Short mmCIF file of C-alpha atoms and ligand atoms in Angstrom, two decimals:
data_model
loop_
_atom_site.label_atom_id
_atom_site.label_comp_id
_atom_site.label_asym_id
_atom_site.label_seq_id
_atom_site.Cartn_x
_atom_site.Cartn_y
_atom_site.Cartn_z
CA UNK A 1 60.16 38.85 31.21
CA UNK A 2 61.11 35.17 31.34
CA UNK A 3 62.78 35.50 34.73
CA UNK A 4 60.43 34.79 37.58
CA UNK A 5 60.41 37.43 40.29
CA UNK A 6 60.55 35.69 43.68
CA UNK A 7 61.63 36.29 47.27
CA UNK A 8 65.30 36.22 46.23
CA UNK A 9 65.08 38.72 43.38
CA UNK A 10 67.68 41.51 43.61
CA UNK A 11 66.42 45.04 43.13
CA UNK A 12 68.17 47.66 40.95
CA UNK A 13 66.54 50.84 39.71
CA UNK A 14 66.81 54.37 38.46
CA UNK A 15 65.72 57.54 40.22
CA UNK A 16 64.96 60.69 38.24
CA UNK A 17 62.26 63.29 37.67
CA UNK A 18 60.97 62.71 35.05
CA UNK A 19 62.18 59.18 34.40
CA UNK A 20 59.64 57.74 31.95
CA UNK A 21 61.88 58.32 28.91
CA UNK A 22 64.80 56.27 30.30
CA UNK A 23 66.05 53.31 28.25
CA UNK A 24 67.92 51.87 31.26
CA UNK A 25 65.09 49.54 32.42
CA UNK A 26 64.98 48.07 28.92
CA UNK A 27 68.77 47.58 28.74
CA UNK A 28 69.23 46.05 32.18
CA UNK A 29 66.14 43.83 32.23
CA UNK A 30 67.20 42.53 28.80
CA UNK A 31 70.64 41.70 30.22
CA UNK A 32 69.21 40.03 33.33
CA UNK A 33 67.07 37.85 31.11
CA UNK A 34 69.90 37.12 28.68
CA UNK A 35 72.28 36.12 31.49
CA UNK A 36 69.58 34.42 33.55
CA UNK A 37 70.20 36.60 36.62
CA UNK A 38 67.61 36.95 39.33
CA UNK A 39 67.44 40.74 39.24
CA UNK A 40 64.81 43.29 38.33
CA UNK A 41 65.35 46.91 37.27
CA UNK A 42 62.62 49.47 37.95
CA UNK A 43 62.20 53.19 37.27
CA UNK A 44 61.27 55.48 40.18
CA UNK A 45 60.02 59.01 39.60
CA UNK A 46 61.43 60.85 42.62
CA UNK A 47 60.65 64.51 43.23
CA UNK A 48 63.66 66.63 44.31
CA UNK A 49 62.29 67.18 47.83
CA UNK A 50 61.99 63.39 48.33
CA UNK A 51 65.53 62.46 47.27
CA UNK A 52 66.78 61.72 50.80
CA UNK A 53 63.73 59.57 51.56
CA UNK A 54 64.18 57.69 48.29
CA UNK A 55 67.87 56.92 48.95
CA UNK A 56 67.15 55.78 52.52
CA UNK A 57 64.13 53.79 51.31
CA UNK A 58 66.02 51.99 48.55
CA UNK A 59 68.91 51.08 50.83
CA UNK A 60 66.57 50.02 53.64
CA UNK A 61 64.75 47.73 51.20
CA UNK A 62 68.03 46.09 50.24
CA UNK A 63 68.44 47.44 46.69
CA UNK A 64 71.86 46.44 45.30
CA UNK A 65 72.20 49.77 43.58
CA UNK A 66 70.58 52.25 41.24
CA UNK A 67 71.14 54.75 38.47
CA UNK A 68 70.66 58.43 39.09
CA UNK A 69 69.46 60.88 36.47
CA UNK A 70 68.34 64.50 36.16
CA UNK A 71 67.80 66.37 38.51
CA UNK A 72 69.48 64.27 41.26
CA UNK A 73 72.97 63.63 39.82
CA UNK A 74 74.68 66.41 41.79
CA UNK A 75 72.57 66.54 44.96
CA UNK A 76 72.95 62.84 45.68
CA UNK A 77 76.70 63.24 46.19
CA UNK A 78 76.14 64.64 49.68
CA UNK A 79 74.17 61.53 50.69
CA UNK A 80 76.82 58.94 49.84
CA UNK A 81 79.57 57.32 51.96
CA UNK A 82 82.10 57.57 49.15
CA UNK A 83 82.28 59.11 45.66
CA UNK A 84 84.87 57.74 43.21
CA UNK A 85 87.35 60.06 41.49
CA UNK A 86 85.72 60.60 38.07
CA UNK A 87 82.36 61.37 39.65
CA UNK A 88 84.07 63.88 41.96
CA UNK A 89 85.83 65.61 39.04
CA UNK A 90 82.63 65.85 37.01
CA UNK A 91 80.59 66.77 40.07
CA UNK A 92 77.86 64.23 39.25
CA UNK A 93 76.98 60.61 40.09
CA UNK A 94 74.98 58.42 37.69
CA UNK A 95 75.48 55.02 39.37
CA UNK A 96 75.17 54.00 43.01
CA UNK A 97 76.33 50.72 44.52
CA UNK A 98 75.09 49.58 47.91
CA UNK A 99 77.60 47.11 49.32
CA UNK A 100 78.49 46.00 52.84
CA UNK A 101 76.33 48.75 54.28
CA UNK A 102 78.12 51.49 52.30
CA UNK A 103 76.62 53.65 49.56
CA UNK A 104 79.18 54.39 46.85
CA UNK A 105 78.76 56.80 43.91
CA UNK A 106 80.27 56.38 40.43
CA UNK A 107 80.02 58.12 37.09
CA UNK A 108 80.05 55.71 34.15
CA UNK A 109 79.29 58.40 31.53
CA UNK A 110 82.99 59.30 31.21
CA UNK A 111 84.17 55.72 30.65
CA UNK A 112 81.17 55.07 28.37
CA UNK A 113 81.99 58.13 26.29
CA UNK A 114 85.69 57.22 26.09
CA UNK A 115 84.93 53.67 24.96
CA UNK A 116 82.59 54.96 22.25
CA UNK A 117 85.31 57.25 20.85
CA UNK A 118 88.07 54.65 21.13
CA UNK A 119 86.09 51.94 19.35
CA UNK A 120 85.22 54.35 16.50
CA UNK A 121 88.91 54.41 15.53
CA UNK A 122 89.36 58.14 16.19
CA UNK A 123 92.64 58.87 17.96
CA UNK A 124 92.10 61.82 20.32
CA UNK A 125 95.69 62.26 21.54
CA UNK A 126 97.10 65.65 20.53
CA UNK A 127 93.93 66.77 18.72
CA UNK A 128 91.72 69.86 19.05
CA UNK A 129 88.10 68.91 19.72
CA UNK A 130 84.94 71.02 19.93
CA UNK A 131 82.09 70.15 22.28
CA UNK A 132 78.67 71.74 21.70
CA UNK A 133 76.77 72.09 24.98
CA UNK A 134 77.61 72.57 28.65
CA UNK A 135 75.20 70.25 30.45
CA UNK A 136 75.83 66.89 32.14
CA UNK A 137 76.66 65.01 28.94
CA UNK A 138 79.12 67.73 27.89
CA UNK A 139 80.88 67.58 31.28
CA UNK A 140 81.42 63.84 30.88
CA UNK A 141 82.62 64.22 27.28
CA UNK A 142 85.07 67.00 28.21
CA UNK A 143 86.73 64.95 30.98
CA UNK A 144 86.75 61.91 28.69
CA UNK A 145 88.51 63.90 25.96
CA UNK A 146 91.11 65.25 28.40
CA UNK A 147 91.76 61.71 29.67
CA UNK A 148 92.13 60.51 26.07
CA UNK A 149 94.87 63.13 25.59
CA UNK A 150 93.10 65.90 23.63
CA UNK A 151 95.41 68.91 23.18
CA UNK A 152 92.57 71.40 23.51
CA UNK A 153 88.83 71.20 24.09
CA UNK A 154 86.64 74.07 22.84
CA UNK A 155 83.24 74.45 24.44
CA UNK A 156 80.43 76.26 22.62
CA UNK A 157 77.17 76.76 24.49
CA UNK A 158 74.16 79.03 24.10
CA UNK A 159 74.44 80.01 27.77
CA UNK A 160 78.08 81.10 28.09
CA UNK A 161 77.87 81.44 31.87
CA UNK A 162 77.39 77.67 32.05
CA UNK A 163 80.54 77.16 29.96
CA UNK A 164 82.51 79.43 32.27
CA UNK A 165 81.26 77.46 35.30
CA UNK A 166 82.66 74.26 33.76
CA UNK A 167 85.99 75.91 32.98
CA UNK A 168 86.28 77.31 36.53
CA UNK A 169 85.31 73.96 38.07
CA UNK A 170 87.82 71.98 36.00
CA UNK A 171 90.55 74.57 36.50
CA UNK A 172 90.15 74.09 40.24
CA UNK A 173 90.86 70.40 39.53
CA UNK A 174 94.05 71.20 37.60
CA UNK A 175 92.63 70.98 34.06
CA UNK A 176 93.40 74.08 31.99
CA UNK A 177 93.30 73.13 28.30
CA UNK A 178 89.59 73.93 27.94
CA UNK A 179 88.46 77.10 26.12
CA UNK A 180 85.12 78.88 25.90
CA UNK A 181 84.23 79.84 22.30
CA UNK A 182 81.50 82.44 21.75
CA UNK A 183 78.76 81.10 19.46
CA UNK A 184 79.59 83.73 16.84
CA UNK A 185 83.00 82.03 16.35
CA UNK A 186 81.54 78.54 15.88
CA UNK A 187 82.59 78.35 12.21
CA UNK A 188 86.27 79.02 12.99
CA UNK A 189 86.40 76.64 15.98
CA UNK A 190 84.70 73.80 14.11
CA UNK A 191 86.98 74.13 11.09
CA UNK A 192 90.05 73.96 13.35
CA UNK A 193 88.82 70.78 15.10
CA UNK A 194 89.21 67.16 14.00
CA UNK A 195 86.28 65.98 16.13
CA UNK A 196 82.99 67.82 16.81
CA UNK A 197 80.64 66.51 19.49
CA UNK A 198 77.00 67.42 19.93
CA UNK A 199 76.31 67.26 23.66
CA UNK A 200 73.22 69.48 23.45
CA UNK A 201 69.68 68.09 23.37
CA UNK A 202 69.09 69.52 19.88
CA UNK A 203 68.06 66.76 17.45
CA UNK A 204 66.55 64.53 20.13
CA UNK A 205 63.18 62.85 19.56
CA UNK A 206 60.59 65.03 21.27
CA UNK A 207 62.89 68.09 21.23
CA UNK A 208 63.83 69.77 17.92
CA UNK A 209 64.27 66.41 16.09
CA UNK A 210 64.63 68.12 12.67
CA UNK A 211 67.35 70.56 13.71
CA UNK A 212 71.13 70.56 13.90
CA UNK A 213 72.88 72.48 16.73
CA UNK A 214 75.22 74.12 14.16
CA UNK A 215 75.09 74.88 10.46
CA UNK A 216 76.10 71.76 8.51
CA UNK A 217 78.05 74.04 6.18
CA UNK A 218 80.89 74.03 8.71
CA UNK A 219 81.54 70.32 8.14
CA UNK A 220 84.34 69.30 5.82
CA UNK A 221 85.22 65.87 4.46
CA UNK A 222 87.38 63.75 6.75
CA UNK A 223 86.19 65.44 9.97
CA UNK A 224 84.87 63.23 12.79
CA UNK A 225 81.38 64.08 14.03
CA UNK A 226 79.81 62.53 17.12
CA UNK A 227 76.29 62.98 18.49
CA UNK A 228 75.51 61.98 22.07
CA UNK A 229 71.80 62.03 21.23
CA UNK A 230 70.80 58.37 20.66
CA UNK A 231 67.17 58.69 19.65
CA UNK A 232 67.00 58.93 16.67
CA UNK A 233 70.13 56.93 15.93
CA UNK A 234 70.94 59.21 13.02
CA UNK A 235 70.19 62.82 13.85
CA UNK A 236 70.12 65.63 11.30
CA UNK A 237 73.56 66.65 12.67
CA UNK A 238 74.94 63.21 11.74
CA UNK A 239 73.13 62.77 8.43
CA UNK A 240 74.36 66.18 7.22
CA UNK A 241 77.91 65.33 8.33
CA UNK A 242 77.72 61.98 6.50
CA UNK A 243 76.56 63.71 3.31
CA UNK A 244 79.68 65.89 3.47
CA UNK A 245 82.10 62.99 3.82
CA UNK A 246 82.61 63.07 7.61
CA UNK A 247 83.09 60.00 9.82
CA UNK A 248 80.15 59.73 12.19
CA UNK A 249 79.66 58.26 15.69
CA UNK A 250 76.13 57.98 17.11
CA UNK A 251 75.06 58.17 20.77
CA UNK A 252 74.10 54.52 21.03
CA UNK A 253 77.70 53.47 21.67
CA UNK A 254 78.06 55.69 24.75
CA UNK A 255 74.62 54.67 25.98
CA UNK A 256 75.51 50.98 25.79
CA UNK A 257 78.94 51.36 27.39
CA UNK A 258 77.81 53.55 30.29
CA UNK A 259 74.98 51.09 30.96
CA UNK A 260 77.30 48.09 30.67
CA UNK A 261 79.75 49.67 33.11
CA UNK A 262 76.96 50.28 35.64
CA UNK A 263 75.79 46.69 35.18
CA UNK A 264 79.32 45.47 35.93
CA UNK A 265 79.52 47.59 39.08
CA UNK A 266 76.34 45.95 40.45
CA UNK A 267 76.74 42.35 39.28
CA UNK A 268 80.57 42.05 38.84
CA UNK A 269 79.75 40.45 35.47
CA UNK A 270 80.99 41.77 32.12
CA UNK A 271 77.86 42.00 29.94
CA UNK A 272 77.72 41.19 26.19
CA UNK A 273 77.92 44.78 24.92
CA UNK A 274 77.47 43.95 21.23
CA UNK A 275 74.27 42.05 21.99
CA UNK A 276 72.88 45.08 23.84
CA UNK A 277 73.73 47.29 20.85
CA UNK A 278 71.97 44.92 18.45
CA UNK A 279 68.94 44.76 20.75
CA UNK A 280 68.69 48.57 20.98
CA UNK A 281 69.30 49.06 17.26
CA UNK A 282 66.30 46.83 16.58
CA UNK A 283 64.06 48.37 19.23
CA UNK A 284 65.00 52.03 19.45
CA UNK A 285 62.83 53.22 16.53
CA UNK A 286 59.72 51.95 18.32
CA UNK A 287 60.34 54.05 21.46
P1 NAP B 301 71.35 69.02 30.02
O1 NAP B 301 72.24 68.92 31.18
O2 NAP B 301 69.93 69.46 30.18
O3 NAP B 301 72.05 70.00 28.94
C1 NAP B 301 71.40 70.35 27.73
C2 NAP B 301 72.37 71.12 26.83
O4 NAP B 301 71.70 71.36 25.57
C3 NAP B 301 72.76 72.48 27.37
O5 NAP B 301 74.08 72.77 27.00
C4 NAP B 301 71.76 73.41 26.66
O6 NAP B 301 72.24 74.72 26.48
C5 NAP B 301 71.73 72.77 25.30
N1 NAP B 301 70.53 73.13 24.53
C6 NAP B 301 69.24 72.77 24.81
N2 NAP B 301 68.42 73.31 23.89
C7 NAP B 301 69.18 74.02 23.03
C8 NAP B 301 68.90 74.80 21.88
N3 NAP B 301 67.66 74.94 21.42
N4 NAP B 301 69.93 75.39 21.24
C9 NAP B 301 71.21 75.24 21.69
N5 NAP B 301 71.55 74.52 22.79
C10 NAP B 301 70.54 73.92 23.45
O7 NAP B 301 71.25 67.62 29.24
P2 NAP B 301 72.35 66.47 29.18
O8 NAP B 301 72.12 65.50 30.26
O9 NAP B 301 73.69 67.11 29.04
O10 NAP B 301 71.93 65.75 27.81
C11 NAP B 301 72.17 66.33 26.54
C12 NAP B 301 71.87 65.29 25.45
O11 NAP B 301 72.79 64.21 25.56
C13 NAP B 301 70.47 64.67 25.57
O12 NAP B 301 69.93 64.50 24.27
C14 NAP B 301 70.73 63.31 26.20
O13 NAP B 301 69.77 62.34 25.81
C15 NAP B 301 72.10 62.98 25.62
N6 NAP B 301 72.86 62.05 26.46
C16 NAP B 301 73.29 60.90 25.89
C17 NAP B 301 74.01 59.99 26.64
C18 NAP B 301 74.48 58.73 25.98
O14 NAP B 301 74.80 57.78 26.71
N7 NAP B 301 74.56 58.67 24.66
C19 NAP B 301 74.32 60.26 27.99
C20 NAP B 301 73.87 61.45 28.55
C21 NAP B 301 73.12 62.34 27.77
P3 NAP B 301 71.98 75.85 27.61
O15 NAP B 301 73.00 75.58 28.71
O16 NAP B 301 72.24 77.12 26.89
O17 NAP B 301 70.57 75.70 28.09
#
């Protein structure tokens, strides 16, 4: 790092368990260097039973903020002074700002996901969309799709109880155009959708990298296919969709936008998003 760390360096970080796989230190330290900001971003592996200590410790040490990842995204909500609307609806916080003695929680995954879909050229309004998965990434994508005006969002997940939990949670927040689709009806649901999103971990480096979460035979030319997995940049799910004439969107776009939005919350500076994308495109294969 070119920036010199000194007595005035601002601290930002990420807390998770595990946290060693996170690309956030790379993204943010690259931006601090690029914009010549006196900040440093560090990763902290925080065990669940030490979450309260970690939050108090970071704020006591004067950290400007931090990202939050698995398994703390939900639990941290009870430790904050305020949680903004999107984070409340999703039930998870991924970004914390410490300002004027207050600890405020945000979720930038929704806005990051929305930006990645909007910039792809796909118009979500009035469309039927299918989301594969019912974890944290799926929750963000579902809210993003509803906010972008999707007519209906189908959720397909191995564990159907988890899908029902999402539907119940969102219904309680007034959202009722979400449907649970049993895995045996995947073919039908996919064929009726204009956009299919993989929000499962299948295809990720280190976890089933040679597999697709659904049979590629369901893809038809002209469909839009998005993978939230960003490493590798082109998963089997995407390469099979491309072969069949689909438009594809990789997970790098969401990754960059959610990170850029967190960066803006902490520094109040709009970062050069395209430069971050270029940087990650060059470096991601080495991780
Ligand atoms: P998570 O909360 O752990 O959820 C994992 C999801 O994958 C669950 O729905 C799980 O199904 C499903 N799954 C796992 N193994 C499976 C298998 N063998 N077959 C079928 N389904 C399987 O994880 P997450 O935070 O949502 O992350 C999911 C993926 O999105 C990860 O690859 C992550 O890197 C990526 N992501 C990307 C971004 C971005 O900015 N691009 C942001 C967040 C996450 P069950 O419920 O049945 O277990």
